Coordinates of N, CA and C in Angstrom, one line a residue:
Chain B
X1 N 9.1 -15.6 -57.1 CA 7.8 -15.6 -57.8 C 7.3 -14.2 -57.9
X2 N 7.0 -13.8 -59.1 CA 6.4 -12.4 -59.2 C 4.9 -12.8 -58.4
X3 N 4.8 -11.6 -57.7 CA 3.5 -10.8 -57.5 C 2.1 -10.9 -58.1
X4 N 1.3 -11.0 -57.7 CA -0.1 -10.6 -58.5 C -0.3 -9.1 -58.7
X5 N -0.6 -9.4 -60.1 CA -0.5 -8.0 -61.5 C -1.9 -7.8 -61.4
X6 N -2.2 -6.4 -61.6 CA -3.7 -6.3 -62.2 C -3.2 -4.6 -63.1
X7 N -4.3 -4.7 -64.0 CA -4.6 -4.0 -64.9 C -5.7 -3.3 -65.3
X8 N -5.8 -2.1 -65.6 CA -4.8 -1.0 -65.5 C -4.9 -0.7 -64.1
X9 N -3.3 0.4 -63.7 CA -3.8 0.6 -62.6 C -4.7 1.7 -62.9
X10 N -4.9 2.4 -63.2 CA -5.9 3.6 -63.2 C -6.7 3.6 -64.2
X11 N -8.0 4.2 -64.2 CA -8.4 3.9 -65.5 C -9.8 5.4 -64.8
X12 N -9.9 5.9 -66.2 CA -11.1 7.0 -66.0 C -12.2 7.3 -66.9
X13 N -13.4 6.9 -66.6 CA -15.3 6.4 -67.4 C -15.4 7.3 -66.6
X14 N -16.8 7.6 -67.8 CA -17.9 8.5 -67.7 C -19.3 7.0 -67.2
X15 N -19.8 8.0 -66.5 CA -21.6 7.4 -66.0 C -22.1 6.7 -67.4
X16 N -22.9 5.5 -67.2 CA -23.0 4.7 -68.3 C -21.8 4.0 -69.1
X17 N -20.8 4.3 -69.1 CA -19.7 2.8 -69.7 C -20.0 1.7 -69.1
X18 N -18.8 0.8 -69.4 CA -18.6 -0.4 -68.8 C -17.0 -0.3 -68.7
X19 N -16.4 -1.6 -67.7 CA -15.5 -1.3 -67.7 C -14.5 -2.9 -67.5
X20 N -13.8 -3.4 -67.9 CA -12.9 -4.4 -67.6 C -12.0 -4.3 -67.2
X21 N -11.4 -5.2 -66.1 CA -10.3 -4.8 -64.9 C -9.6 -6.4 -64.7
X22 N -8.3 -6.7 -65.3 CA -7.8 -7.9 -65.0 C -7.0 -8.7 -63.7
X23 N -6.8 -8.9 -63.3 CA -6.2 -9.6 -62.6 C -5.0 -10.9 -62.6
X24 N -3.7 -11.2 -62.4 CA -2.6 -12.0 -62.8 C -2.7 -12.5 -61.5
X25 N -2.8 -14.0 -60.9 CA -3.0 -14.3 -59.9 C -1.1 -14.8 -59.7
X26 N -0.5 -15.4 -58.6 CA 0.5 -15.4 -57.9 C 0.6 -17.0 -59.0
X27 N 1.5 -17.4 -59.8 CA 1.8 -18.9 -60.4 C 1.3 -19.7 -59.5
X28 N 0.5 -20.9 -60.0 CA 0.4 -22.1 -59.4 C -1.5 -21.9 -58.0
X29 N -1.5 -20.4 -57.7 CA -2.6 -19.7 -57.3 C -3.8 -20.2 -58.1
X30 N -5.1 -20.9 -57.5 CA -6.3 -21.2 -58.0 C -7.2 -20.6 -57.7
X31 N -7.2 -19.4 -56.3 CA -8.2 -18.9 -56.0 C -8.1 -17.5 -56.1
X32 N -8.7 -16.6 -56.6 CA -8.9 -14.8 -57.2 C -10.0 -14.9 -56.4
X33 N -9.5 -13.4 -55.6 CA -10.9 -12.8 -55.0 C -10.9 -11.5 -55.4
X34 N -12.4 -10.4 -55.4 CA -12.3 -9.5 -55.9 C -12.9 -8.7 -55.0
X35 N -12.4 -7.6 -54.7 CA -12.6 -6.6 -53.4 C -13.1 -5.2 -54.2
X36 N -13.6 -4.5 -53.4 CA -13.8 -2.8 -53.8 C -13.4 -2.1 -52.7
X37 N -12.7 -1.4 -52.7 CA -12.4 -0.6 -51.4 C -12.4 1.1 -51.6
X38 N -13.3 1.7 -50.9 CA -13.5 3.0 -50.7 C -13.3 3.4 -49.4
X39 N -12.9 5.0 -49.0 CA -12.4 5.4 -48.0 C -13.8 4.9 -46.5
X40 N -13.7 4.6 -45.5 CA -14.3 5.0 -44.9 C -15.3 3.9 -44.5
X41 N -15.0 3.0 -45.9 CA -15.7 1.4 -46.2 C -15.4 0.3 -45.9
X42 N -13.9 0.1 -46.2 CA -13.5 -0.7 -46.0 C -13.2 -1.4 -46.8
X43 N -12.9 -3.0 -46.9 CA -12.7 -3.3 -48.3 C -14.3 -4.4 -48.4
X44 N -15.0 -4.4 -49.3 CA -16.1 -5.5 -49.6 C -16.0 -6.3 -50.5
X45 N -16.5 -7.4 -50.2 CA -16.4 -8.1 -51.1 C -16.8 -8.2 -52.3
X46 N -16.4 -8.7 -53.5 CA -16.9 -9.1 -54.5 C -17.7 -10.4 -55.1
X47 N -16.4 -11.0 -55.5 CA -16.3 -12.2 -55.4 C -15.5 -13.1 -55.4
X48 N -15.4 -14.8 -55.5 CA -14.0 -15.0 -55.4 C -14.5 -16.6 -56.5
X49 N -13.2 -16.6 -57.1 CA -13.7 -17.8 -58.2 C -12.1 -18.8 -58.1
X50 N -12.5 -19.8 -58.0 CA -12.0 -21.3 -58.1 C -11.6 -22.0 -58.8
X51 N -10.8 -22.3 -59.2 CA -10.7 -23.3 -60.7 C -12.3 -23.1 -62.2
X52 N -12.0 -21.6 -62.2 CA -12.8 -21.1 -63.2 C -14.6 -21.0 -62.8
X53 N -14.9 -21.5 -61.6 CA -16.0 -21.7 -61.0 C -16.3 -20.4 -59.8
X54 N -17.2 -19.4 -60.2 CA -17.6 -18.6 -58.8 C -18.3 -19.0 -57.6
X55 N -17.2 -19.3 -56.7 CA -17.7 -20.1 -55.6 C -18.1 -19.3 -54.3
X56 N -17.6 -18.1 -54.1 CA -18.8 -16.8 -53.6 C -18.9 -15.6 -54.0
X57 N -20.4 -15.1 -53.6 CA -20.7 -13.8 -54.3 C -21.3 -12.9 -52.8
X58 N -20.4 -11.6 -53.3 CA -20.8 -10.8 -52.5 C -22.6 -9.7 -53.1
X59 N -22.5 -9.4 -52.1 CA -24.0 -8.4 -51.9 C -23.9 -6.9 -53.0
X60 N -23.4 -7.4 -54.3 CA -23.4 -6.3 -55.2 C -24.5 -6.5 -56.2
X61 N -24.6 -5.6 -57.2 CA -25.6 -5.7 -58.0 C -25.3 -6.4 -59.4
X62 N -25.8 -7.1 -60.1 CA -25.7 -7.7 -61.1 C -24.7 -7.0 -62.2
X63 N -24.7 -5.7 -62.0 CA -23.9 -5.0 -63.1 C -22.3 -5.4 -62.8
X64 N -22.0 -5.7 -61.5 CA -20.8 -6.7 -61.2 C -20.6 -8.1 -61.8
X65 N -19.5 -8.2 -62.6 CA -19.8 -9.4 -62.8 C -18.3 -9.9 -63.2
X66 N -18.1 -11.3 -63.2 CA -16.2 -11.5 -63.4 C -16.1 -12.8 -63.8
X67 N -15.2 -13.4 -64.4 CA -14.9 -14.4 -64.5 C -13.3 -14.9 -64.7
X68 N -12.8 -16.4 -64.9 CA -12.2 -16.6 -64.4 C -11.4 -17.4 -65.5
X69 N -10.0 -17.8 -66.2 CA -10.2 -18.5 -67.2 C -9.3 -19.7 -66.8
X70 N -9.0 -20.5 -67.7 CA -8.0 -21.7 -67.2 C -6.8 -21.6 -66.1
X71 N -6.6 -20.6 -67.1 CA -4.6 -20.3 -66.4 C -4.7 -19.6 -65.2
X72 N -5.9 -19.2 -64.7 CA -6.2 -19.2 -63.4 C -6.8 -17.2 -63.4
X73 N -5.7 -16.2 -64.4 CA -6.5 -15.1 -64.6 C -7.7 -14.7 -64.9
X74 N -8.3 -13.4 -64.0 CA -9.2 -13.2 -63.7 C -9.9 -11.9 -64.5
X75 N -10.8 -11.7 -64.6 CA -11.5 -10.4 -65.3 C -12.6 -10.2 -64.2
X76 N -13.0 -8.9 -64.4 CA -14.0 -8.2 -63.3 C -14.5 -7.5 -64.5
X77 N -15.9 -6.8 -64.8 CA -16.6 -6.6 -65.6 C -17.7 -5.2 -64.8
X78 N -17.9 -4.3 -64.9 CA -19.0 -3.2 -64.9 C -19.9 -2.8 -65.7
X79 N -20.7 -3.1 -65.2 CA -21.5 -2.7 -66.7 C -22.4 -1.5 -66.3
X80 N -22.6 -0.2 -66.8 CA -23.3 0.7 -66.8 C -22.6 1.3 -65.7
X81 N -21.9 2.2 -65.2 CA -21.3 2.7 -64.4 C -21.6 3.8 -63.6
X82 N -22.2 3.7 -62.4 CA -22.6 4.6 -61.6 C -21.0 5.5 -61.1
X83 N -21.4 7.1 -60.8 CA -20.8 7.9 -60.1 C -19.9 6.8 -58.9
X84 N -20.9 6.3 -57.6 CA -20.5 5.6 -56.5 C -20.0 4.5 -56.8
X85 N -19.5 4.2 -57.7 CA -18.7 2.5 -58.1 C -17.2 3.3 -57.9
X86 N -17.0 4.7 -58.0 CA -15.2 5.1 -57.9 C -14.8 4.5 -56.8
X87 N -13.7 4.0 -57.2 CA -13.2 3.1 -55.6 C -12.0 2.6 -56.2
X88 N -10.9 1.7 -55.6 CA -10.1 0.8 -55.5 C -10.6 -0.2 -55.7
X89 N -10.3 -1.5 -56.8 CA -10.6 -2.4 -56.9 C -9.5 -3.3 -56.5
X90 N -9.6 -4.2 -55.7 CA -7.9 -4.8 -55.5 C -8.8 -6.3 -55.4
X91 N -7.7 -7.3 -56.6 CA -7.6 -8.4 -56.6 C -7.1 -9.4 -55.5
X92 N -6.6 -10.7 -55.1 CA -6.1 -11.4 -54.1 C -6.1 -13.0 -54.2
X93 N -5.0 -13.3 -55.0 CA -4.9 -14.7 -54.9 C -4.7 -15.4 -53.8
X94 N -4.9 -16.8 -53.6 CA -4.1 -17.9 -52.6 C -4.0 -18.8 -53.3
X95 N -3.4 -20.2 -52.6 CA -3.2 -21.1 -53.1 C -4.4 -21.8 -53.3
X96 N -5.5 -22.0 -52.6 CA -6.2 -22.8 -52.3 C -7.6 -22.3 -52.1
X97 N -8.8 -22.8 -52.1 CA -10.2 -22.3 -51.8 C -10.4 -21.8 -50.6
X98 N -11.0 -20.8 -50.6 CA -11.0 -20.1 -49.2 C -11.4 -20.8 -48.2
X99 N -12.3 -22.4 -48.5 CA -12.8 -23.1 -47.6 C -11.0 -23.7 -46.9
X100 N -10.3 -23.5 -47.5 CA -8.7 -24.1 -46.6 C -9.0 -23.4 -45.1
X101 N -8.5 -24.8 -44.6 CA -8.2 -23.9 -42.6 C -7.3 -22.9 -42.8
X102 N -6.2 -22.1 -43.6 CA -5.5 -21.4 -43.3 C -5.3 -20.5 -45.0
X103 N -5.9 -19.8 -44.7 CA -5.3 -19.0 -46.2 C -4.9 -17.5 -46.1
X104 N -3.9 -17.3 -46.4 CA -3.1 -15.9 -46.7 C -3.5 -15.7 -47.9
X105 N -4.4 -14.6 -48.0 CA -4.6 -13.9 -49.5 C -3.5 -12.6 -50.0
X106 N -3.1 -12.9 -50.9 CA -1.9 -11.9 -51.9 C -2.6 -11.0 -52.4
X107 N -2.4 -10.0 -52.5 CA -3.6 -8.4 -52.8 C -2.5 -8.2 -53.6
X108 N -2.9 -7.9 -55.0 CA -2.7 -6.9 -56.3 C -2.7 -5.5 -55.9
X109 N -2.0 -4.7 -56.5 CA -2.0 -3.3 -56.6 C -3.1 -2.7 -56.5
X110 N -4.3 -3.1 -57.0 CA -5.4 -2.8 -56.8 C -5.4 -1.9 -58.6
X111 N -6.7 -1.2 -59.0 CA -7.2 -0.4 -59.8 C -7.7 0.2 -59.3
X112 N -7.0 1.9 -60.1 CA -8.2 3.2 -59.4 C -8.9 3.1 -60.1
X113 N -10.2 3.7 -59.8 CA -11.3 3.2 -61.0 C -12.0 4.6 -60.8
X114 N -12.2 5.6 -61.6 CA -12.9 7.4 -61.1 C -13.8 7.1 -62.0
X115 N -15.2 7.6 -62.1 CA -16.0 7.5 -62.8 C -16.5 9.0 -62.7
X116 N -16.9 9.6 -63.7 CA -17.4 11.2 -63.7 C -18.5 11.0 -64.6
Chain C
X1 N -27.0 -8.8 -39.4 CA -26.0 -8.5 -40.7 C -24.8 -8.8 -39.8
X2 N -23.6 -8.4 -40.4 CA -22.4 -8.6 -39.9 C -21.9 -7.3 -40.0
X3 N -20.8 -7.5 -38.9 CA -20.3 -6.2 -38.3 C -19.1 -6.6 -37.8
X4 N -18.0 -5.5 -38.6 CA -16.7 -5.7 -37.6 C -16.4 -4.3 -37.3
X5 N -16.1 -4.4 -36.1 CA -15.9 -2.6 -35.7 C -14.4 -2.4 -34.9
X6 N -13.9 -1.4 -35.8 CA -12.6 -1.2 -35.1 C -12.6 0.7 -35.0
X7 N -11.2 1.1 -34.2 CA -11.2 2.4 -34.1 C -10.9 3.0 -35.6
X8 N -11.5 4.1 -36.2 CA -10.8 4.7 -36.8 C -9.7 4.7 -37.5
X9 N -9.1 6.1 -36.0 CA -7.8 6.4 -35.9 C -7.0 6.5 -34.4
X10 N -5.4 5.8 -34.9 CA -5.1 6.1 -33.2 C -3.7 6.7 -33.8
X11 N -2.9 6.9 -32.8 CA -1.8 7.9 -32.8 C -1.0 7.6 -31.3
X12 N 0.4 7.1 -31.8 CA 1.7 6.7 -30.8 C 2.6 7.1 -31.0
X13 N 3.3 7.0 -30.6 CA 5.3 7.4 -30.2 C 6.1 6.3 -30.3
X14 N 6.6 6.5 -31.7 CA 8.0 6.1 -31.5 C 8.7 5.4 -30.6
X15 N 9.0 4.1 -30.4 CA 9.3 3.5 -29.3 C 8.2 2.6 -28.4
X16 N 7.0 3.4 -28.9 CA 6.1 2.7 -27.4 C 5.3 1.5 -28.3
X17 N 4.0 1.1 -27.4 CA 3.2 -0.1 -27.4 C 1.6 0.8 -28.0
X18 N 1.2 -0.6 -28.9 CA 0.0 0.0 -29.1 C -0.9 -0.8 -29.6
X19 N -2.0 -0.7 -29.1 CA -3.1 -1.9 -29.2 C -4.1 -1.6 -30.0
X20 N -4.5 -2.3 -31.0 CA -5.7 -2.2 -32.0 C -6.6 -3.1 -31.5
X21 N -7.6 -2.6 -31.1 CA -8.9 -3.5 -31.0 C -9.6 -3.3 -32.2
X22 N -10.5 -4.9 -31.8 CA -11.4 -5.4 -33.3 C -12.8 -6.0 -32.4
X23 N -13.4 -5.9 -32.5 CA -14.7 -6.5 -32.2 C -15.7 -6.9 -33.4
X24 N -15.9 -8.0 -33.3 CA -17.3 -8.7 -34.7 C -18.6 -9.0 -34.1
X25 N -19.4 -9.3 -35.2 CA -20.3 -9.9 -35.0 C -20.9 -10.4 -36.2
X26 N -20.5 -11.8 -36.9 CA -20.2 -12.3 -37.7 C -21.4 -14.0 -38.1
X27 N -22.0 -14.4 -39.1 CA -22.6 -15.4 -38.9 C -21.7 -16.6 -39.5
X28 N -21.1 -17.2 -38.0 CA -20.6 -18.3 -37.9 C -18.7 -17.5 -37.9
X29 N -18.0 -18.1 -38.0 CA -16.4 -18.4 -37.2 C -15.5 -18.9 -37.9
X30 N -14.8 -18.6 -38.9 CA -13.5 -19.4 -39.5 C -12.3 -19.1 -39.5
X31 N -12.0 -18.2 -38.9 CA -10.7 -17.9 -38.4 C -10.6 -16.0 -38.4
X32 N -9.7 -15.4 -37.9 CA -9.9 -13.7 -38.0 C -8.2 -13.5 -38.8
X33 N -8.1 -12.6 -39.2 CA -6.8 -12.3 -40.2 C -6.7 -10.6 -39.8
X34 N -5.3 -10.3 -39.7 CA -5.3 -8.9 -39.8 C -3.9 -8.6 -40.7
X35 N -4.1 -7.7 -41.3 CA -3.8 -7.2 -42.4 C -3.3 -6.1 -42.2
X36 N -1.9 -5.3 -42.8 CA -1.3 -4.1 -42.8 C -1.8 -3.4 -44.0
X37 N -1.9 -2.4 -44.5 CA -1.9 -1.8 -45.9 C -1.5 -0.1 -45.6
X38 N -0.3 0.1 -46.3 CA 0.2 1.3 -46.2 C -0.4 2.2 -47.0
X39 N -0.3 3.9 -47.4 CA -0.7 4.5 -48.2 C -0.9 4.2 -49.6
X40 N -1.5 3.5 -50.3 CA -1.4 3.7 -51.9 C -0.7 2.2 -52.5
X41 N -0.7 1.5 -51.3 CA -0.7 -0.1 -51.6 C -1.2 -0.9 -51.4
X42 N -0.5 -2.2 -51.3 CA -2.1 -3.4 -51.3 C -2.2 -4.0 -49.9
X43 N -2.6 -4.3 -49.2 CA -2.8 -5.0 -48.3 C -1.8 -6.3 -48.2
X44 N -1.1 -6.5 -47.0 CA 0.0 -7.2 -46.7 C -0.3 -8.3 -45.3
X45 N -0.5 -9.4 -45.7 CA -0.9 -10.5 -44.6 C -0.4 -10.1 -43.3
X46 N -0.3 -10.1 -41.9 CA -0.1 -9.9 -40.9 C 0.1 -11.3 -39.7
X47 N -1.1 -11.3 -39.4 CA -1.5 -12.4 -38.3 C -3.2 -13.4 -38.9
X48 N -2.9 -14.7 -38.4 CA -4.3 -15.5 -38.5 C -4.5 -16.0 -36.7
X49 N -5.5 -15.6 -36.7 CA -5.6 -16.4 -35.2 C -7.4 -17.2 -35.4
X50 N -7.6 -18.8 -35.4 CA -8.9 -19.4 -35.3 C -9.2 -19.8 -33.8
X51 N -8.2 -20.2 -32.9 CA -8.1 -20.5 -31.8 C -7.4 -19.5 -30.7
X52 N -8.6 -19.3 -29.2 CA -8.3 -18.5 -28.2 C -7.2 -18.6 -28.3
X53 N -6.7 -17.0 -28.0 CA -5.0 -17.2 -27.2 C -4.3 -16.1 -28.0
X54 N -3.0 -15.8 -27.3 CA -2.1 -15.0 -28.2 C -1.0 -15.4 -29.3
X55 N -0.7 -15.2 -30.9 CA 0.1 -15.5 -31.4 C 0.7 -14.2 -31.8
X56 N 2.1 -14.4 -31.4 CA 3.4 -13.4 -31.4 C 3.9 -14.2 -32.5
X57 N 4.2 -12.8 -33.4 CA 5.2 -13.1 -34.6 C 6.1 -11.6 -34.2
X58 N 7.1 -11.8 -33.5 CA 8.3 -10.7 -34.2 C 7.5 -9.6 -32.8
X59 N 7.5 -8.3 -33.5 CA 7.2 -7.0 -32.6 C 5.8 -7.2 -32.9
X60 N 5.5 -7.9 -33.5 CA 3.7 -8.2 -33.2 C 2.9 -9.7 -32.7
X61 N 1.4 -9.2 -32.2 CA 1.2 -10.0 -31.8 C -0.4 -9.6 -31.7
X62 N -0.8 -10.9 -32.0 CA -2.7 -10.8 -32.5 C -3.1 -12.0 -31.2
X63 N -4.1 -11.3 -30.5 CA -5.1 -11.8 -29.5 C -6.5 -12.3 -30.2
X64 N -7.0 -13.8 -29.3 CA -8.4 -13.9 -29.8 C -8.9 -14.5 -29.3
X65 N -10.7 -13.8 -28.8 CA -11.4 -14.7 -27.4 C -12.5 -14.6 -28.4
X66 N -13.0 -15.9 -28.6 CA -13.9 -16.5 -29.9 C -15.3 -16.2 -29.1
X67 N -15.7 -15.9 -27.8 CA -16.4 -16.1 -26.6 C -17.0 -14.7 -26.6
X68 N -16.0 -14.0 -26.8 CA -16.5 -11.9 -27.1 C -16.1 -11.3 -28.1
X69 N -16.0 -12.2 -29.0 CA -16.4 -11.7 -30.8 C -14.9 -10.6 -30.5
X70 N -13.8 -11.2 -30.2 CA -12.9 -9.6 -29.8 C -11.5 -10.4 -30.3
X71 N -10.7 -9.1 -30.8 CA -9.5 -9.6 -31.1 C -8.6 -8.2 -30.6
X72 N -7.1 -8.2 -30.5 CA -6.5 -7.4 -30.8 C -5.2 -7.6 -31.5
X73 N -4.7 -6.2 -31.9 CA -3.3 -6.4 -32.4 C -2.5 -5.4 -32.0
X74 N -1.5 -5.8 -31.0 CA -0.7 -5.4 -30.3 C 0.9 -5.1 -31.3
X75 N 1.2 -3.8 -31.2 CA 2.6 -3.9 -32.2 C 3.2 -3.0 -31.1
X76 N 5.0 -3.9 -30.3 CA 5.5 -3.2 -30.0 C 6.9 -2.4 -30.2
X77 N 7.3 -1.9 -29.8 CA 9.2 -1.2 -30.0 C 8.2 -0.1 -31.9
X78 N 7.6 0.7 -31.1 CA 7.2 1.5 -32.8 C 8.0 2.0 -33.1
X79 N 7.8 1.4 -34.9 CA 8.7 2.1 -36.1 C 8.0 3.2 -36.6
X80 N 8.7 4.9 -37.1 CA 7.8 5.3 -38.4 C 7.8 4.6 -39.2
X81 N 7.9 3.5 -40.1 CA 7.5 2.4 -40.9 C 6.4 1.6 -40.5
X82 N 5.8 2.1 -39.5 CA 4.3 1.1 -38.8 C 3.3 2.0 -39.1
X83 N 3.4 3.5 -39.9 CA 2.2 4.1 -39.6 C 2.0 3.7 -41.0
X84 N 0.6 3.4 -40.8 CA -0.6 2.5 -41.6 C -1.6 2.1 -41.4
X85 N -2.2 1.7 -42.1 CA -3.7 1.2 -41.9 C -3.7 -0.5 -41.3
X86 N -4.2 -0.3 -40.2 CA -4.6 -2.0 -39.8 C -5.7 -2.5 -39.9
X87 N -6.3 -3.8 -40.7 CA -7.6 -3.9 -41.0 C -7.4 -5.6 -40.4
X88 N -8.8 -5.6 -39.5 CA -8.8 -6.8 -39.3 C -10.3 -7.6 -40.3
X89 N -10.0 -8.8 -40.3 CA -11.2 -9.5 -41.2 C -11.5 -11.0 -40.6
X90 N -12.8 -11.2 -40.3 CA -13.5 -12.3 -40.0 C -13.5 -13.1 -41.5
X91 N -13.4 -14.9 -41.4 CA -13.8 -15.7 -41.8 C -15.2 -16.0 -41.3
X92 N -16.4 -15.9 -42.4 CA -17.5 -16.6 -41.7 C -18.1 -17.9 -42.1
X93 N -19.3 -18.1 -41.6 CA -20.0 -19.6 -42.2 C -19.8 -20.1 -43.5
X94 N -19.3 -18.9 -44.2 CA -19.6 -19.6 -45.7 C -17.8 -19.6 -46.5
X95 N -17.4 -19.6 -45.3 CA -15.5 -19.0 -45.7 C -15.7 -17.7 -46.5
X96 N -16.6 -16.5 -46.1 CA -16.5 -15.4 -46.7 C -15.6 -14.6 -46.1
X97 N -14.7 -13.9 -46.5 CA -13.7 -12.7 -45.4 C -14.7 -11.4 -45.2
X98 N -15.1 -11.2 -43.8 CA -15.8 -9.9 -44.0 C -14.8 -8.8 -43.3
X99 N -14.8 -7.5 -43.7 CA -13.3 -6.5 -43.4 C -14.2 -5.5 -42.2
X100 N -13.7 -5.1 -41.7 CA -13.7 -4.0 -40.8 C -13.1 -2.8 -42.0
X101 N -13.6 -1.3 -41.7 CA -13.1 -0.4 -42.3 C -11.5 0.0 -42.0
X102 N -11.2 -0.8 -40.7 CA -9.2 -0.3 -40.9 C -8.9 1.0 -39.8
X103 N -8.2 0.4 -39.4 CA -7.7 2.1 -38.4 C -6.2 2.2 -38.9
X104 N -6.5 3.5 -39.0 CA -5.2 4.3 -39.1 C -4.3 4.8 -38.4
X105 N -2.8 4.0 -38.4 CA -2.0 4.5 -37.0 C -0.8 5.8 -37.5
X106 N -1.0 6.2 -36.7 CA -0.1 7.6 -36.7 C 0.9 7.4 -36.0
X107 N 2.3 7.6 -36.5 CA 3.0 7.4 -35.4 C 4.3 8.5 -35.4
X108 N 4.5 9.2 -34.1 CA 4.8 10.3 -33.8 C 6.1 10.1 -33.6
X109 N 7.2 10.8 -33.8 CA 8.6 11.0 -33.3 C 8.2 11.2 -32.1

């Protein structure tokens, strides 16, 4: 089974863009989570969507935002782009809703994301 | 708020034993997950532990006392192929994963 794909891996905005970042979840995978990871941070959450439905949302600001379409891939969205949004964005399918007793999440390559 | 706190950075030898502690404080309990991720890649499933006790997989092995918000991850016979980042992550009340920032193991000839 291939891997979960995301796209691009690198990508480089100026303050004020927007930005779109995809995600290819693992075949037959219904649940995309979306992480930000910066040195020293950790990784945080995003969010994580369900059979096309965002079933949780992390503590970010509205200018985050993502969705989710049939076939199960995912989009992440930026809108007006602060300096402090530079980070790793790393996707993470499973099989199942995070509410499962047991879930191994699959982490994507992640996206560099540099904003100047 | 929630809080998972682990070291940093540690630093071993080749051959030996080495323990990663994790301590939370988390609203509510669904299980704890720890996670490998080497330089410049993605993070790589490891251990799940939701019930006290130790599970050994292989040269590793994840501890967990649900009692003192505490876990560890014990990796022994070290490889240089082990130096990486270990991140452990709480499931909470709402099946959210929350991460600890990751310690970085160094591992010495």
């Amino acid at each position: 089974k291939a891997g979960v794909t995301q796209t691009p891996r690198y990508l480089i905005k100026t303050r004020g863009q927007q930005v779109t970042l995809s995600c290819s979840p693992i075949s037959g995978h219904r649940s995309v989570s979306w992480y930000q990871q910066t040195p020293g941070q950790g990784l945080q959450f995003l969010f994580e969507y369900f059979s096309e439905t965002q079933r949780n949302k992390g503590n970010f600001p509205g200018r985050f935002s993502g969705r989710q379409f049939s076939n199960s891939r995912s989009e992440m969205n930026v809108s007006t782009l602060e300096l402090g949004d530079s980070a790793l964005y790393l996707c993470a399918s499973c099989p199942t809703s995070g509410r499962a007793d047991y879930n191994e999440q699959f982490f994507g390559p992640g996206t560099r994301l540099t904003v100047l | 708020g929630q809080n998972i706190d682990q070291p940093t950075e540690m630093t071993a030898t080749e051959g030996a034993i080495v323990q990663i502690n994790c301590t939370y404080q988390t609203s509510g309990f669904n299980g704890l997950f720890w996670y490998q991720q080497h330089a410049g890649e993605a993070p790589t499933f490891l251990s799940y532990n939701v019930l006290d006790g130790l599970e050994e997989k292989g040269r590793f092995s994840s501890f967990l006392s649900r009692s003192k918000g505490y876990s560890y991850l014990l990796l022994k016979e070290l490889q240089m192929k082990d130096s990486a980042s270990y991140l452990c992550a709480v499931r909470d009340s709402n099946y959210q994963l929350i991460w600890g920032a990751g310690t970085k193991l160094i591992i010495k000839p």
